[in-house]
GROMACS .gro file of C-alpha atoms in nm:
model
  364
    1MET     CA    1  11.523   8.114   4.783
    2ALA     CA    2  11.473   8.492   4.778
    3PRO     CA    3  11.580   8.542   5.144
    4PHE     CA    4  11.881   8.317   5.079
    5ARG     CA    5  11.991   8.530   4.783
    6VAL     CA    6  11.951   8.845   4.991
    7PHE     CA    7  12.165   8.688   5.264
    8GLN     CA    8  12.422   8.576   5.006
    9ASN     CA    9  12.441   8.923   4.851
   10GLY     CA   10  12.473   9.081   5.195
   11ALA     CA   11  12.750   8.841   5.296
   12SER     CA   12  12.933   8.911   4.970
   13LEU     CA   13  12.903   9.287   5.025
   14PHE     CA   14  13.027   9.252   5.383
   15GLN     CA   15  13.323   9.040   5.271
   16GLY     CA   16  13.405   9.303   5.005
   17LEU     CA   17  13.409   9.573   5.272
   18VAL     CA   18  13.632   9.360   5.495
   19ASP     CA   19  13.874   9.294   5.208
   20ARG     CA   20  13.881   9.664   5.122
   21ALA     CA   21  13.948   9.761   5.484
   22ARG     CA   22  14.224   9.500   5.511
   23LYS     CA   23  14.381   9.631   5.189
   24THR     CA   24  14.367   9.987   5.318
   25VAL     CA   25  14.525   9.899   5.653
   26HIS     CA   26  14.796   9.686   5.490
   27GLY     CA   27  14.884   9.959   5.240
   28SER     CA   28  15.236   9.932   5.097
   29ALA     CA   29  15.370   9.706   5.372
   30ASP     CA   30  15.453   9.423   5.131
   31ASP     CA   31  15.609   9.655   4.873
   32ILE     CA   32  15.860   9.857   5.074
   33GLY     CA   33  16.207   9.715   5.016
   34TRP     CA   34  16.096   9.467   4.749
   35LEU     CA   35  16.422   9.519   4.558
   36HIS     CA   36  16.623   9.387   4.853
   37ARG     CA   37  16.405   9.077   4.875
   38THR     CA   38  16.449   8.990   4.506
   39GLN     CA   39  16.731   8.737   4.518
   40SER     CA   40  16.802   8.749   4.145
   41LEU     CA   41  16.919   9.111   4.170
   42PRO     CA   42  17.285   9.196   4.250
   43ALA     CA   43  17.375   9.307   4.601
   44THR     CA   44  17.479   9.661   4.689
   45GLU     CA   45  17.822   9.760   4.820
   46ASP     CA   46  17.848   9.994   5.120
   47GLY     CA   47  18.042  10.305   5.019
   48THR     CA   48  17.953  10.520   5.321
   49THR     CA   49  18.298  10.516   5.483
   50ARG     CA   50  18.475  10.613   5.162
   51PHE     CA   51  18.214  10.883   5.093
   52LEU     CA   52  18.273  11.039   5.435
   53GLU     CA   53  18.649  11.037   5.376
   54ILE     CA   54  18.600  11.216   5.042
   55LEU     CA   55  18.358  11.461   5.201
   56ASP     CA   56  18.611  11.547   5.471
   57SER     CA   57  18.870  11.617   5.199
   58VAL     CA   58  18.624  11.834   5.008
   59ARG     CA   59  18.559  12.042   5.319
   60LYS     CA   60  18.937  12.095   5.341
   61ASN     CA   61  18.932  12.235   4.986
   62GLU     CA   62  19.084  11.921   4.837
   63HIS     CA   63  18.894  11.887   4.509
   64LYS     CA   64  18.950  11.595   4.274
   65LEU     CA   65  18.661  11.608   4.029
   66PRO     CA   66  18.802  11.588   3.675
   67ASP     CA   67  18.734  11.856   3.414
   68THR     CA   68  18.744  11.591   3.141
   69VAL     CA   69  18.372  11.522   3.182
   70VAL     CA   70  18.056  11.735   3.187
   71TYR     CA   71  17.827  11.726   3.493
   72LEU     CA   72  17.452  11.708   3.439
   73LEU     CA   73  17.216  11.764   3.734
   74VAL     CA   74  16.868  11.620   3.685
   75PRO     CA   75  16.601  11.774   3.910
   76GLY     CA   76  16.297  11.597   4.049
   77LEU     CA   77  15.922  11.640   4.066
   78PHE     CA   78  15.787  12.000   4.069
   79SER     CA   79  16.132  12.144   3.996
   80ASN     CA   80  15.981  12.364   3.724
   81HIS     CA   81  15.811  12.556   4.002
   82GLY     CA   82  16.121  12.586   4.221
   83PRO     CA   83  16.361  12.818   4.038
   84LEU     CA   84  16.639  12.767   4.293
   85TYR     CA   85  16.646  12.388   4.246
   86PHE     CA   86  17.016  12.287   4.211
   87VAL     CA   87  17.116  12.648   4.130
   88LYS     CA   88  17.355  12.675   4.426
   89THR     CA   89  17.527  12.348   4.333
   90LYS     CA   90  17.566  12.449   3.968
   91ALA     CA   91  17.728  12.779   4.072
   92TYR     CA   92  17.959  12.592   4.311
   93PHE     CA   93  18.076  12.358   4.034
   94SER     CA   94  18.125  12.648   3.793
   95LYS     CA   95  18.351  12.824   4.043
   96MET     CA   96  18.575  12.518   4.040
   97GLY     CA   97  18.608  12.551   3.663
   98LEU     CA   98  18.385  12.252   3.589
   99VAL     CA   99  18.121  12.247   3.316
  100CYS     CA  100  17.788  12.182   3.484
  101HIS     CA  101  17.433  12.193   3.348
  102ILE     CA  102  17.086  12.155   3.498
  103ALA     CA  103  16.856  11.949   3.276
  104LYS     CA  104  16.559  12.168   3.187
  105ILE     CA  105  16.301  11.892   3.170
  106HIS     CA  106  15.931  11.917   3.249
  107SER     CA  107  15.950  11.745   3.585
  108GLU     CA  108  15.576  11.672   3.595
  109SER     CA  109  15.600  11.459   3.280
  110SER     CA  110  15.611  11.079   3.270
  111VAL     CA  111  15.935  10.886   3.328
  112SER     CA  112  15.948  10.767   2.965
  113LYS     CA  113  15.906  11.120   2.827
  114ASN     CA  114  16.174  11.266   3.054
  115ALA     CA  115  16.405  10.972   2.976
  116ARG     CA  116  16.390  11.065   2.609
  117GLU     CA  117  16.462  11.432   2.686
  118ILE     CA  118  16.758  11.341   2.908
  119LYS     CA  119  16.894  11.116   2.634
  120GLU     CA  120  16.878  11.411   2.394
  121TYR     CA  121  17.046  11.635   2.655
  122ILE     CA  122  17.334  11.389   2.691
  123GLU     CA  123  17.381  11.358   2.315
  124GLU     CA  124  17.378  11.735   2.270
  125ILE     CA  125  17.637  11.781   2.547
  126TYR     CA  126  17.858  11.505   2.413
  127TRP     CA  127  17.856  11.618   2.050
  128GLY     CA  128  17.918  11.978   2.157
  129SER     CA  129  18.204  11.907   2.397
  130ARG     CA  130  18.331  11.560   2.301
  131LYS     CA  131  18.326  11.487   2.674
  132ARG     CA  132  18.140  11.210   2.852
  133VAL     CA  133  17.866  11.299   3.097
  134LEU     CA  134  17.838  11.227   3.471
  135LEU     CA  135  17.480  11.247   3.591
  136LEU     CA  136  17.339  11.326   3.935
  137GLY     CA  137  16.962  11.292   3.964
  138HIS     CA  138  16.763  11.389   4.269
  139SER     CA  139  16.431  11.227   4.361
  140LYS     CA  140  16.231  11.153   4.044
  141GLY     CA  141  16.522  11.303   3.848
  142GLY     CA  142  16.729  10.998   3.944
  143VAL     CA  143  16.451  10.767   3.825
  144ASP     CA  144  16.423  10.962   3.497
  145ALA     CA  145  16.800  10.952   3.442
  146ALA     CA  146  16.819  10.579   3.517
  147ALA     CA  147  16.532  10.521   3.274
  148ALA     CA  148  16.725  10.708   3.003
  149LEU     CA  149  17.018  10.470   3.049
  150SER     CA  150  16.791  10.164   3.056
  151LEU     CA  151  16.597  10.261   2.744
  152TYR     CA  152  16.875  10.413   2.533
  153TRP     CA  153  17.196  10.245   2.649
  154PRO     CA  154  17.313  10.141   2.300
  155GLN     CA  155  17.312  10.510   2.199
  156LEU     CA  156  17.452  10.638   2.532
  157LYS     CA  157  17.708  10.381   2.645
  158ASP     CA  158  18.001  10.578   2.495
  159LYS     CA  159  17.866  10.911   2.620
  160VAL     CA  160  17.785  10.844   2.988
  161ALA     CA  161  18.046  10.787   3.261
  162GLY     CA  162  17.808  10.706   3.548
  163LEU     CA  163  17.503  10.804   3.751
  164VAL     CA  164  17.434  10.914   4.110
  165LEU     CA  165  17.077  10.865   4.236
  166ALA     CA  166  17.019  11.090   4.537
  167GLN     CA  167  16.708  11.019   4.745
  168SER     CA  168  16.541  10.860   4.441
  169PRO     CA  169  16.243  10.622   4.471
  170TYR     CA  170  16.407  10.368   4.242
  171GLY     CA  171  16.194  10.086   4.382
  172GLY     CA  172  15.884  10.303   4.423
  173SER     CA  173  15.733  10.533   4.682
  174PRO     CA  174  15.478  10.444   4.952
  175VAL     CA  175  15.355  10.804   4.944
  176ALA     CA  176  15.273  10.787   4.571
  177SER     CA  177  15.125  10.439   4.607
  178ASP     CA  178  14.907  10.526   4.906
  179ILE     CA  179  14.771  10.832   4.727
  180LEU     CA  180  14.701  10.673   4.389
  181ARG     CA  181  14.642  10.303   4.457
  182GLU     CA  182  14.277  10.197   4.463
  183GLY     CA  183  14.148  10.118   4.811
  184GLN     CA  184  14.416  10.325   4.983
  185LEU     CA  185  14.406  10.646   5.184
  186GLY     CA  186  14.370  10.852   4.869
  187ASP     CA  187  14.018  10.715   4.825
  188TYR     CA  188  13.896  10.825   5.167
  189VAL     CA  189  14.029  11.178   5.198
  190MET     CA  190  14.011  11.267   4.826
  191LEU     CA  191  14.389  11.289   4.799
  192ARG     CA  192  14.387  11.128   4.456
  193LYS     CA  193  14.139  11.381   4.320
  194LEU     CA  194  14.322  11.672   4.479
  195MET     CA  195  14.655  11.550   4.341
  196GLU     CA  196  14.502  11.514   3.994
  197ILE     CA  197  14.376  11.874   4.008
  198LEU     CA  198  14.711  12.000   4.139
  199VAL     CA  199  14.927  11.822   3.880
  200SER     CA  200  14.701  11.841   3.575
  201LYS     CA  201  14.516  12.169   3.619
  202VAL     CA  202  14.735  12.390   3.836
  203LEU     CA  203  15.086  12.274   3.737
  204LYS     CA  204  14.989  12.175   3.379
  205GLY     CA  205  15.164  11.842   3.422
  206ASP     CA  206  15.080  11.477   3.372
  207LEU     CA  207  14.950  11.266   3.662
  208GLN     CA  208  15.146  10.981   3.502
  209ALA     CA  209  15.457  11.144   3.653
  210LEU     CA  210  15.334  11.049   3.999
  211GLU     CA  211  15.184  10.717   3.891
  212ASP     CA  212  15.524  10.614   3.752
  213LEU     CA  213  15.658  10.626   4.109
  214THR     CA  214  15.408  10.376   4.249
  215TYR     CA  215  15.534  10.027   4.330
  216GLU     CA  216  15.324   9.867   4.058
  217LYS     CA  217  15.466  10.090   3.786
  218ARG     CA  218  15.825  10.060   3.911
  219LYS     CA  219  15.807   9.680   3.924
  220GLU     CA  220  15.663   9.672   3.574
  221PHE     CA  221  15.924   9.910   3.431
  222LEU     CA  222  16.226   9.747   3.597
  223SER     CA  223  16.118   9.398   3.491
  224GLN     CA  224  16.119   9.517   3.129
  225HIS     CA  225  16.402   9.772   3.138
  226PRO     CA  226  16.670   9.694   3.400
  227LEU     CA  227  16.975   9.916   3.426
  228PRO     CA  228  17.272   9.789   3.223
  229PRO     CA  229  17.504   9.614   3.471
  230GLU     CA  230  17.813   9.793   3.336
  231VAL     CA  231  17.687  10.140   3.437
  232PRO     CA  232  17.871  10.275   3.747
  233ILE     CA  233  17.599  10.368   3.998
  234VAL     CA  234  17.603  10.538   4.338
  235SER     CA  235  17.289  10.543   4.553
  236PHE     CA  236  17.245  10.802   4.829
  237HIS     CA  237  16.963  10.799   5.083
  238THR     CA  238  16.891  10.964   5.416
  239GLU     CA  239  16.648  10.983   5.705
  240ALA     CA  240  16.455  11.297   5.796
  241SER     CA  241  16.493  11.457   6.136
  242ILE     CA  242  16.183  11.462   6.354
  243THR     CA  243  16.322  11.688   6.626
  244PRO     CA  244  16.122  11.997   6.734
  245SER     CA  245  16.375  12.229   6.567
  246VAL     CA  246  16.261  12.127   6.218
  247LEU     CA  247  15.916  12.269   6.289
  248THR     CA  248  16.058  12.621   6.269
  249ALA     CA  249  16.292  12.561   5.973
  250LEU     CA  250  16.205  12.740   5.649
  251SER     CA  251  16.341  12.641   5.307
  252HIS     CA  252  16.430  12.909   5.053
  253VAL     CA  253  16.262  12.785   4.732
  254ALA     CA  254  16.242  13.100   4.520
  255HIS     CA  255  16.255  13.478   4.529
  256VAL     CA  256  16.035  13.763   4.409
  257GLU     CA  257  16.179  14.078   4.255
  258LEU     CA  258  15.999  14.397   4.352
  259PRO     CA  259  16.004  14.717   4.142
  260VAL     CA  260  16.330  14.912   4.133
  261ALA     CA  261  16.407  15.072   4.466
  262SER     CA  262  16.537  15.426   4.524
  263ASP     CA  263  16.897  15.309   4.488
  264GLY     CA  264  16.824  15.180   4.137
  265ASN     CA  265  16.842  14.810   4.228
  266PRO     CA  266  16.545  14.572   4.238
  267ALA     CA  267  16.461  14.439   4.582
  268ARG     CA  268  16.454  14.062   4.621
  269ILE     CA  269  16.220  13.898   4.869
  270PRO     CA  270  16.284  13.530   4.947
  271VAL     CA  271  15.996  13.286   4.906
  272VAL     CA  272  16.012  13.032   5.187
  273MET     CA  273  15.815  12.720   5.275
  274PRO     CA  274  15.811  12.496   5.586
  275LEU     CA  275  15.926  12.192   5.386
  276SER     CA  276  16.120  12.036   5.673
  277ALA     CA  277  15.817  12.038   5.902
  278ALA     CA  278  15.599  11.876   5.635
  279LEU     CA  279  15.860  11.610   5.557
  280ALA     CA  280  15.913  11.539   5.927
  281ALA     CA  281  15.540  11.474   5.960
  282CYS     CA  282  15.546  11.241   5.658
  283SER     CA  283  15.849  11.063   5.798
  284GLN     CA  284  15.675  11.005   6.131
  285LEU     CA  285  15.368  10.872   5.948
  286LEU     CA  286  15.576  10.620   5.750
  287VAL     CA  287  15.747  10.503   6.069
  288ALA     CA  288  15.416  10.469   6.253
  289ARG     CA  289  15.240  10.290   5.969
  290TYR     CA  290  15.516  10.077   5.820
  291GLY     CA  291  15.813  10.100   6.055
  292ALA     CA  292  16.011  10.233   5.758
  293LYS     CA  293  16.282  10.497   5.786
  294SER     CA  294  16.262  10.765   5.516
  295ASP     CA  295  16.354  11.118   5.420
  296GLY     CA  296  15.984  11.206   5.434
  297LEU     CA  297  15.897  11.082   5.085
  298VAL     CA  298  16.135  10.798   4.994
  299THR     CA  299  16.221  10.506   5.222
  300ARG     CA  300  16.586  10.413   5.260
  301LYS     CA  301  16.522  10.060   5.133
  302ASP     CA  302  16.356  10.182   4.811
  303ALA     CA  303  16.638  10.426   4.732
  304GLU     CA  304  16.914  10.166   4.694
  305VAL     CA  305  16.976  10.050   4.338
  306PRO     CA  306  17.077   9.682   4.316
  307GLY     CA  307  17.443   9.651   4.219
  308SER     CA  308  17.522  10.009   4.318
  309VAL     CA  309  17.762  10.153   4.573
  310ALA     CA  310  17.528  10.272   4.849
  311VAL     CA  311  17.591  10.575   5.069
  312ARG     CA  312  17.397  10.557   5.397
  313PRO     CA  313  17.491  10.857   5.614
  314GLU     CA  314  17.367  10.880   5.973
  315ARG     CA  315  17.318  11.255   5.948
  316LYS     CA  316  16.948  11.344   5.948
  317LEU     CA  317  16.857  11.504   5.615
  318ASP     CA  318  16.511  11.536   5.466
  319HIS     CA  319  16.410  11.505   5.101
  320ALA     CA  320  16.425  11.878   5.027
  321TRP     CA  321  16.767  11.941   5.183
  322MET     CA  322  16.959  11.831   4.873
  323VAL     CA  323  16.821  12.110   4.658
  324TYR     CA  324  16.667  12.385   4.870
  325SER     CA  325  16.884  12.563   5.123
  326SER     CA  326  16.748  12.641   5.468
  327MET     CA  327  16.715  13.001   5.579
  328LYS     CA  328  16.941  12.898   5.869
  329GLU     CA  329  17.311  12.854   5.807
  330GLU     CA  330  17.453  12.502   5.816
  331PRO     CA  331  17.643  12.421   6.137
  332GLY     CA  332  18.013  12.490   6.096
  333ASP     CA  333  18.103  12.124   6.135
  334GLN     CA  334  17.859  12.004   5.867
  335ALA     CA  335  17.893  11.991   5.488
  336ASP     CA  336  17.647  12.181   5.272
  337THR     CA  337  17.449  12.046   4.977
  338SER     CA  338  17.705  12.140   4.712
  339GLN     CA  339  17.987  11.968   4.900
  340VAL     CA  340  17.776  11.654   4.938
  341CYS     CA  341  17.706  11.653   4.563
  342GLU     CA  342  18.079  11.695   4.492
  343ALA     CA  343  18.166  11.406   4.725
  344LEU     CA  344  17.901  11.180   4.568
  345LEU     CA  345  18.029  11.249   4.217
  346SER     CA  346  18.391  11.204   4.332
  347LEU     CA  347  18.294  10.864   4.472
  348LEU     CA  348  18.126  10.782   4.140
  349VAL     CA  349  18.449  10.867   3.955
  350GLU     CA  350  18.637  10.623   4.179
  351VAL     CA  351  18.373  10.353   4.122
  352ALA     CA  352  18.401  10.402   3.744
  353GLN     CA  353  18.781  10.383   3.758
  354LYS     CA  354  18.763  10.063   3.963
  355ARG     CA  355  18.519   9.912   3.712
  356ARG     CA  356  18.749   9.994   3.421
  357HIS     CA  357  19.049   9.844   3.604
  358GLU     CA  358  18.859   9.524   3.684
  359LYS     CA  359  18.743   9.495   3.324
  360ALA     CA  360  19.098   9.544   3.196
  361MET     CA  361  19.232   9.277   3.431
  362LYS     CA  362  18.958   9.038   3.324
  363ASP     CA  363  19.029   9.098   2.954
  364GLU     CA  364  19.399   9.021   3.011
   0.00000   0.00000   0.00000
């Protein structure tokens, strides 16, 4: 009997190793795009053509954003450590005479904590201006903003006019899942431990912020707290470029002020990072492993909110493009980040107006 038990234990151990290897190889393959495969959820409407028409008008200096609302930009993960996050867009809106704020949340906090802070932001803006709020959230900022509407809609329904989610992992992120999920790549190259040190020790954040973007956590949250169907939503997602030119692109993420120069003015040195190259590498990895198109961090399928108007441009844009400008100038025939944000919010205004008209016709 003793040799039999040894054989049985060995076979069990071997089977455990096989199962673990299979789980590692399979990764997030069954999770990517799960929202689209859930038949009970409402379908999306393609708003790409209308978005491009609006964007063309914006580039011709035809601006239609109303000044009867306040615009709130919600930044994503690690935005506390990128002082230029959304700054260019805020200045652009201000020049048009629009009231625009950047939500000063702790981006490395959990979704539920940031949702509460965003709710308080909206209430403060509304009671101070008596104007409703249009939100645009990028990356995790879109997830946080959507969570605020899901959790606090009774208090916010008269104060919010709509939400744009730009490159947001609404359904989850394979990058977060593959780093944090047990039995995945994070176990073998110590990515989970390194990420825990980076977020908790270096950035003084909460690892829950990243865990909240895994597929398991997103499925759990959305099953309990779906977005109210009456909220006008626009989803925007892109695909990163993997051409050789991105390897030399540098993103301007901050600046350092040196002591006062001889002319009496402080010298500013830009802080740049090769974000496009890193995101191109991540994008190639997701294509090779899962066959999934992404902006380097978020797959296109996971960025579409059910029931939303989806914008799916063909232009290659990585995850950092929306908030950090490149050191190279945009081509003359291409819109910049601020113009894209204006076009997205203009489309959201149209979606909200259409919803109100349909509701009025139904009530009659």
